[in-house]
């Protein structure tokens, strides 16, 4: 399994809107905490160490597109 | 007392005295339309082409200045083609397919709408609204010459309405004094601030967005920009929190600057201040400012589009943010939906409850448009710090990672909705049929020899048969259904893909507005008549 960087989410607008709505009314700290919990549960769903490492590298420097 | 509230681009229906003003007792008309904008005039055209007498009242004598709506979608052109006025729109309009998205000083990606082959009309054209309106009025003039019972009355301002059980009484002011007119049906097409809605004390609920946009239409004097849609999030030139550049006919470009809430409108609209923003964006180019305006917007709709004998359409009934071109385009779909239903009711061929389905279907469409344009607005103008962080994260990722591009939302371009499961929609009994032509869907176009399918559907109900036998003529209660029979070689690859799918034969019952009622593998008389009756508001299950 490699990191998927092509579109893979059905109903992207619906997903995005639900994600933003989850933060409605939260303080910045509470929002950051919610994001952390969300990342952890999604990481568990992925369940592949190499993919998780590639994902972390990819977002550290998004301008390069480097996932290796 | 009848002063113009705005200046005119085209004076197309100057005031003329009507015999109704001299009648001893008020004349009763079958249908009166309030508002001579694109939606009102198109409504009159639809009804007039059916032979239904219709009077349009407008407090001005023509079409207002300003480009306003500029992006007209394929479905609008298909409807206009049914009315016979799409050709000049397509001829004058600018066709575009390529869009570019920028963040700050970087282009993060571009896209091509890559329109599907085999359609008569492109996905979109850009055309200034006054031209769009003018072409509809010109078609009305032609239809009138051919006997269509349409009247456009300029400088006829409706000041008061009384709604009765079976008609509406209108008090009208003209330059030559007042008169009273009665209407069996009154259609409110009088725009977002609808005076009619106000006179009836009706609600208009929804969200107001705390932002404003400065529009500048500029004519380039010696620069060449491509025919593309360019959208900047947080542009480096700082002329707005977002900026849109879009081409119109006559070498005019539309620029939209998002300038925030609580701005000094008078100050911002001074030419020198508009020029500061444009110069920062375009650098040293010569241009003249053709038109400018500041707009704010809402996403809201009336709870009910029908109130007894009064029916609302277009911006009077629903308003959306401009992102996605869902204003005028959805208004024209209202007209397309209302026209045939009101025609049948006025002719006594269908119960007036058929008009309740107009509200049901078009409110469903309005909700879909409001949802889409609200999402675009929330992406373009994030409402919270976290929303802003996510938005910029999407933009940061989108340049290198394709997955993030579908999340970038600078407006989802208008497509017509499918009336899934609504009260007029019939059965889907076509085994193997494609999802895109399921009952409730607008028929997709397809090539038929030198011509196109939608042009063959006509103005009434159609029974489209593909490699299936059926009687040539059928109908019910005086409502005819015309057969369009396609066999073998008629079935181009596009027609097969769009209407047959895995099936080897198909029968479609299609409404006058080109939405599918029901479909089967083979013709069944009882099922067809039942579906026809259901789609005319009879035999409600």
GROMACS .gro file of C-alpha atoms in nm, chain B residues 95-274:
model
  180
  163UNK     CA    1  -1.762   2.997  -2.459
  164UNK     CA    2  -1.505   2.902  -2.199
  165UNK     CA    3  -1.373   2.574  -2.062
  166UNK     CA    4  -1.045   2.647  -1.885
  167UNK     CA    5  -1.021   2.776  -1.529
  168UNK     CA    6  -0.715   2.859  -1.321
  169UNK     CA    7  -0.696   2.876  -0.944
  170UNK     CA    8  -0.435   3.088  -0.768
  171UNK     CA    9  -0.337   3.128  -0.403
  172UNK     CA   10  -0.133   3.436  -0.323
  173UNK     CA   11   0.127   3.448  -0.604
  174UNK     CA   12   0.111   3.083  -0.707
  175UNK     CA   13  -0.106   2.912  -0.962
  176UNK     CA   14  -0.209   2.600  -0.774
  177UNK     CA   15  -0.382   2.423  -1.060
  178UNK     CA   16  -0.589   2.463  -1.371
  179UNK     CA   17  -0.888   2.268  -1.494
  180UNK     CA   18  -1.071   2.208  -1.816
  181UNK     CA   19  -1.445   2.156  -1.793
  182UNK     CA   20  -1.397   1.906  -2.078
  183UNK     CA   21  -1.757   1.913  -2.182
  184UNK     CA   22  -1.900   1.579  -2.281
  185UNK     CA   23  -1.931   1.531  -2.658
  186UNK     CA   24  -2.261   1.513  -2.835
  187UNK     CA   25  -2.447   1.812  -2.689
  188UNK     CA   26  -2.581   2.098  -2.896
  189UNK     CA   27  -2.479   2.352  -2.632
  190UNK     CA   28  -2.156   2.410  -2.438
  191UNK     CA   29  -2.138   2.373  -2.059
  192UNK     CA   30  -2.153   2.752  -2.017
  193UNK     CA   31  -2.148   3.078  -2.201
  194UNK     CA   32  -2.064   3.417  -2.058
  195UNK     CA   33  -2.306   3.686  -2.168
  196UNK     CA   34  -2.407   4.014  -2.005
  197UNK     CA   35  -2.758   3.986  -1.864
  198UNK     CA   36  -2.902   4.275  -2.073
  199UNK     CA   37  -2.820   4.081  -2.393
  200UNK     CA   38  -2.978   3.766  -2.250
  201UNK     CA   39  -3.296   3.962  -2.171
  202UNK     CA   40  -3.295   4.141  -2.505
  203UNK     CA   41  -3.284   3.814  -2.698
  204UNK     CA   42  -3.585   3.685  -2.503
  205UNK     CA   43  -3.781   4.007  -2.566
  206UNK     CA   44  -3.694   3.990  -2.936
  207UNK     CA   45  -3.830   3.636  -2.945
  208UNK     CA   46  -4.148   3.762  -2.776
  209UNK     CA   47  -4.186   4.025  -3.049
  210UNK     CA   48  -4.148   3.758  -3.316
  211UNK     CA   49  -4.399   3.530  -3.137
  212UNK     CA   50  -4.645   3.820  -3.107
  213UNK     CA   51  -4.619   3.876  -3.483
  214UNK     CA   52  -4.707   3.509  -3.526
  215UNK     CA   53  -5.013   3.551  -3.306
  216UNK     CA   54  -4.889   3.460  -2.957
  217UNK     CA   55  -5.118   3.643  -2.709
  218UNK     CA   56  -4.843   3.819  -2.510
  219UNK     CA   57  -4.850   4.181  -2.392
  220UNK     CA   58  -4.556   4.364  -2.234
  221UNK     CA   59  -4.672   4.677  -2.052
  222UNK     CA   60  -4.396   4.919  -1.952
  223UNK     CA   61  -4.444   5.183  -1.683
  224UNK     CA   62  -4.720   4.978  -1.523
  225UNK     CA   63  -4.642   4.967  -1.154
  226UNK     CA   64  -4.844   4.736  -0.930
  227UNK     CA   65  -4.915   4.919  -0.605
  228UNK     CA   66  -5.165   4.694  -0.434
  229UNK     CA   67  -5.299   4.342  -0.470
  230UNK     CA   68  -5.600   4.172  -0.316
  231UNK     CA   69  -5.593   3.795  -0.331
  232UNK     CA   70  -5.936   3.631  -0.369
  233UNK     CA   71  -6.024   3.263  -0.389
  234UNK     CA   72  -6.036   3.246  -0.767
  235UNK     CA   73  -5.855   3.561  -0.882
  236UNK     CA   74  -5.632   3.850  -0.780
  237UNK     CA   75  -5.719   4.221  -0.806
  238UNK     CA   76  -5.431   4.453  -0.900
  239UNK     CA   77  -5.419   4.829  -0.857
  240UNK     CA   78  -5.179   4.965  -1.116
  241UNK     CA   79  -5.021   5.309  -1.162
  242UNK     CA   80  -4.926   5.435  -1.509
  243UNK     CA   81  -4.801   5.773  -1.640
  244UNK     CA   82  -5.166   5.836  -1.737
  245UNK     CA   83  -5.310   5.744  -1.400
  246UNK     CA   84  -5.428   5.435  -1.218
  247UNK     CA   85  -5.640   5.140  -1.332
  248UNK     CA   86  -5.759   4.811  -1.194
  249UNK     CA   87  -5.689   4.474  -1.353
  250UNK     CA   88  -5.788   4.125  -1.244
  251UNK     CA   89  -5.585   3.810  -1.293
  252UNK     CA   90  -5.690   3.449  -1.256
  253UNK     CA   91  -5.324   3.380  -1.185
  254UNK     CA   92  -5.055   3.624  -1.076
  255UNK     CA   93  -4.691   3.526  -1.123
  256UNK     CA   94  -4.440   3.721  -0.912
  257UNK     CA   95  -4.113   3.758  -1.104
  258UNK     CA   96  -4.027   4.092  -0.948
  259UNK     CA   97  -3.679   4.010  -0.824
  260UNK     CA   98  -3.491   3.960  -0.500
  261UNK     CA   99  -3.653   4.255  -0.323
  262UNK     CA  100  -3.997   4.155  -0.463
  263UNK     CA  101  -4.252   4.428  -0.385
  264UNK     CA  102  -4.523   4.164  -0.432
  265UNK     CA  103  -4.379   3.952  -0.153
  266UNK     CA  104  -4.384   4.263   0.065
  267UNK     CA  105  -4.746   4.350  -0.025
  268UNK     CA  106  -4.854   4.001   0.077
  269UNK     CA  107  -4.643   4.009   0.394
  270UNK     CA  108  -4.467   3.684   0.306
  271UNK     CA  109  -4.150   3.551   0.463
  272UNK     CA  110  -3.809   3.521   0.298
  273UNK     CA  111  -3.583   3.333   0.535
  274UNK     CA  112  -3.221   3.230   0.528
  275UNK     CA  113  -2.863   3.336   0.580
  276UNK     CA  114  -2.716   3.678   0.514
  277UNK     CA  115  -2.341   3.671   0.447
  278UNK     CA  116  -2.135   3.942   0.609
  279UNK     CA  117  -1.921   4.025   0.311
  280UNK     CA  118  -1.939   4.245   0.008
  281UNK     CA  119  -1.804   4.227  -0.342
  282UNK     CA  120  -1.701   4.505  -0.575
  283UNK     CA  121  -1.775   4.427  -0.940
  284UNK     CA  122  -1.590   4.612  -1.213
  285UNK     CA  123  -1.657   4.544  -1.579
  286UNK     CA  124  -1.363   4.675  -1.777
  287UNK     CA  125  -1.297   4.702  -2.148
  288UNK     CA  126  -0.936   4.628  -2.231
  289UNK     CA  127  -0.797   4.873  -2.482
  290UNK     CA  128  -0.490   4.687  -2.604
  291UNK     CA  129  -0.425   4.389  -2.384
  292UNK     CA  130  -0.505   4.030  -2.455
  293UNK     CA  131  -0.615   3.802  -2.177
  294UNK     CA  132  -0.717   3.446  -2.246
  295UNK     CA  133  -1.081   3.335  -2.240
  296UNK     CA  134  -1.045   3.161  -1.906
  297UNK     CA  135  -1.186   3.189  -1.558
  298UNK     CA  136  -0.915   3.298  -1.314
  299UNK     CA  137  -0.982   3.284  -0.941
  300UNK     CA  138  -0.743   3.405  -0.670
  301UNK     CA  139  -0.763   3.318  -0.304
  302UNK     CA  140  -0.580   3.581  -0.095
  303UNK     CA  141  -0.416   3.738  -0.402
  304UNK     CA  142  -0.067   3.885  -0.372
  305UNK     CA  143  -0.191   4.213  -0.521
  306UNK     CA  144  -0.412   4.262  -0.215
  307UNK     CA  145  -0.706   4.404  -0.409
  308UNK     CA  146  -0.948   4.180  -0.226
  309UNK     CA  147  -0.962   3.872  -0.003
  310UNK     CA  148  -1.048   3.687  -0.323
  311UNK     CA  149  -1.069   3.797  -0.684
  312UNK     CA  150  -1.235   3.658  -0.996
  313UNK     CA  151  -1.151   3.751  -1.354
  314UNK     CA  152  -1.390   3.636  -1.626
  315UNK     CA  153  -1.436   3.727  -1.992
  316UNK     CA  154  -1.757   3.864  -2.141
  317UNK     CA  155  -1.845   3.961  -2.499
  318UNK     CA  156  -1.739   4.303  -2.642
  319UNK     CA  157  -1.382   4.275  -2.499
  320UNK     CA  158  -1.521   4.326  -2.152
  321UNK     CA  159  -1.379   4.147  -1.849
  322UNK     CA  160  -1.567   4.102  -1.523
  323UNK     CA  161  -1.359   4.144  -1.209
  324UNK     CA  162  -1.504   4.063  -0.866
  325UNK     CA  163  -1.313   4.181  -0.560
  326UNK     CA  164  -1.414   4.048  -0.221
  327UNK     CA  165  -1.380   4.361  -0.008
  328UNK     CA  166  -1.526   4.270   0.330
  329UNK     CA  167  -1.820   4.382   0.540
  330UNK     CA  168  -1.899   4.734   0.653
  331UNK     CA  169  -1.721   4.913   0.365
  332UNK     CA  170  -1.794   5.271   0.265
  333UNK     CA  171  -1.981   5.204  -0.059
  334UNK     CA  172  -1.959   5.556  -0.191
  335UNK     CA  173  -1.586   5.571  -0.130
  336UNK     CA  174  -1.517   5.228  -0.280
  337UNK     CA  175  -1.715   5.308  -0.594
  338UNK     CA  176  -1.511   5.618  -0.677
  339UNK     CA  177  -1.332   5.551  -1.004
  340UNK     CA  178  -0.990   5.632  -0.861
  341UNK     CA  179  -1.037   5.374  -0.586
  342UNK     CA  180  -1.160   5.106  -0.825
   0.00000   0.00000   0.00000
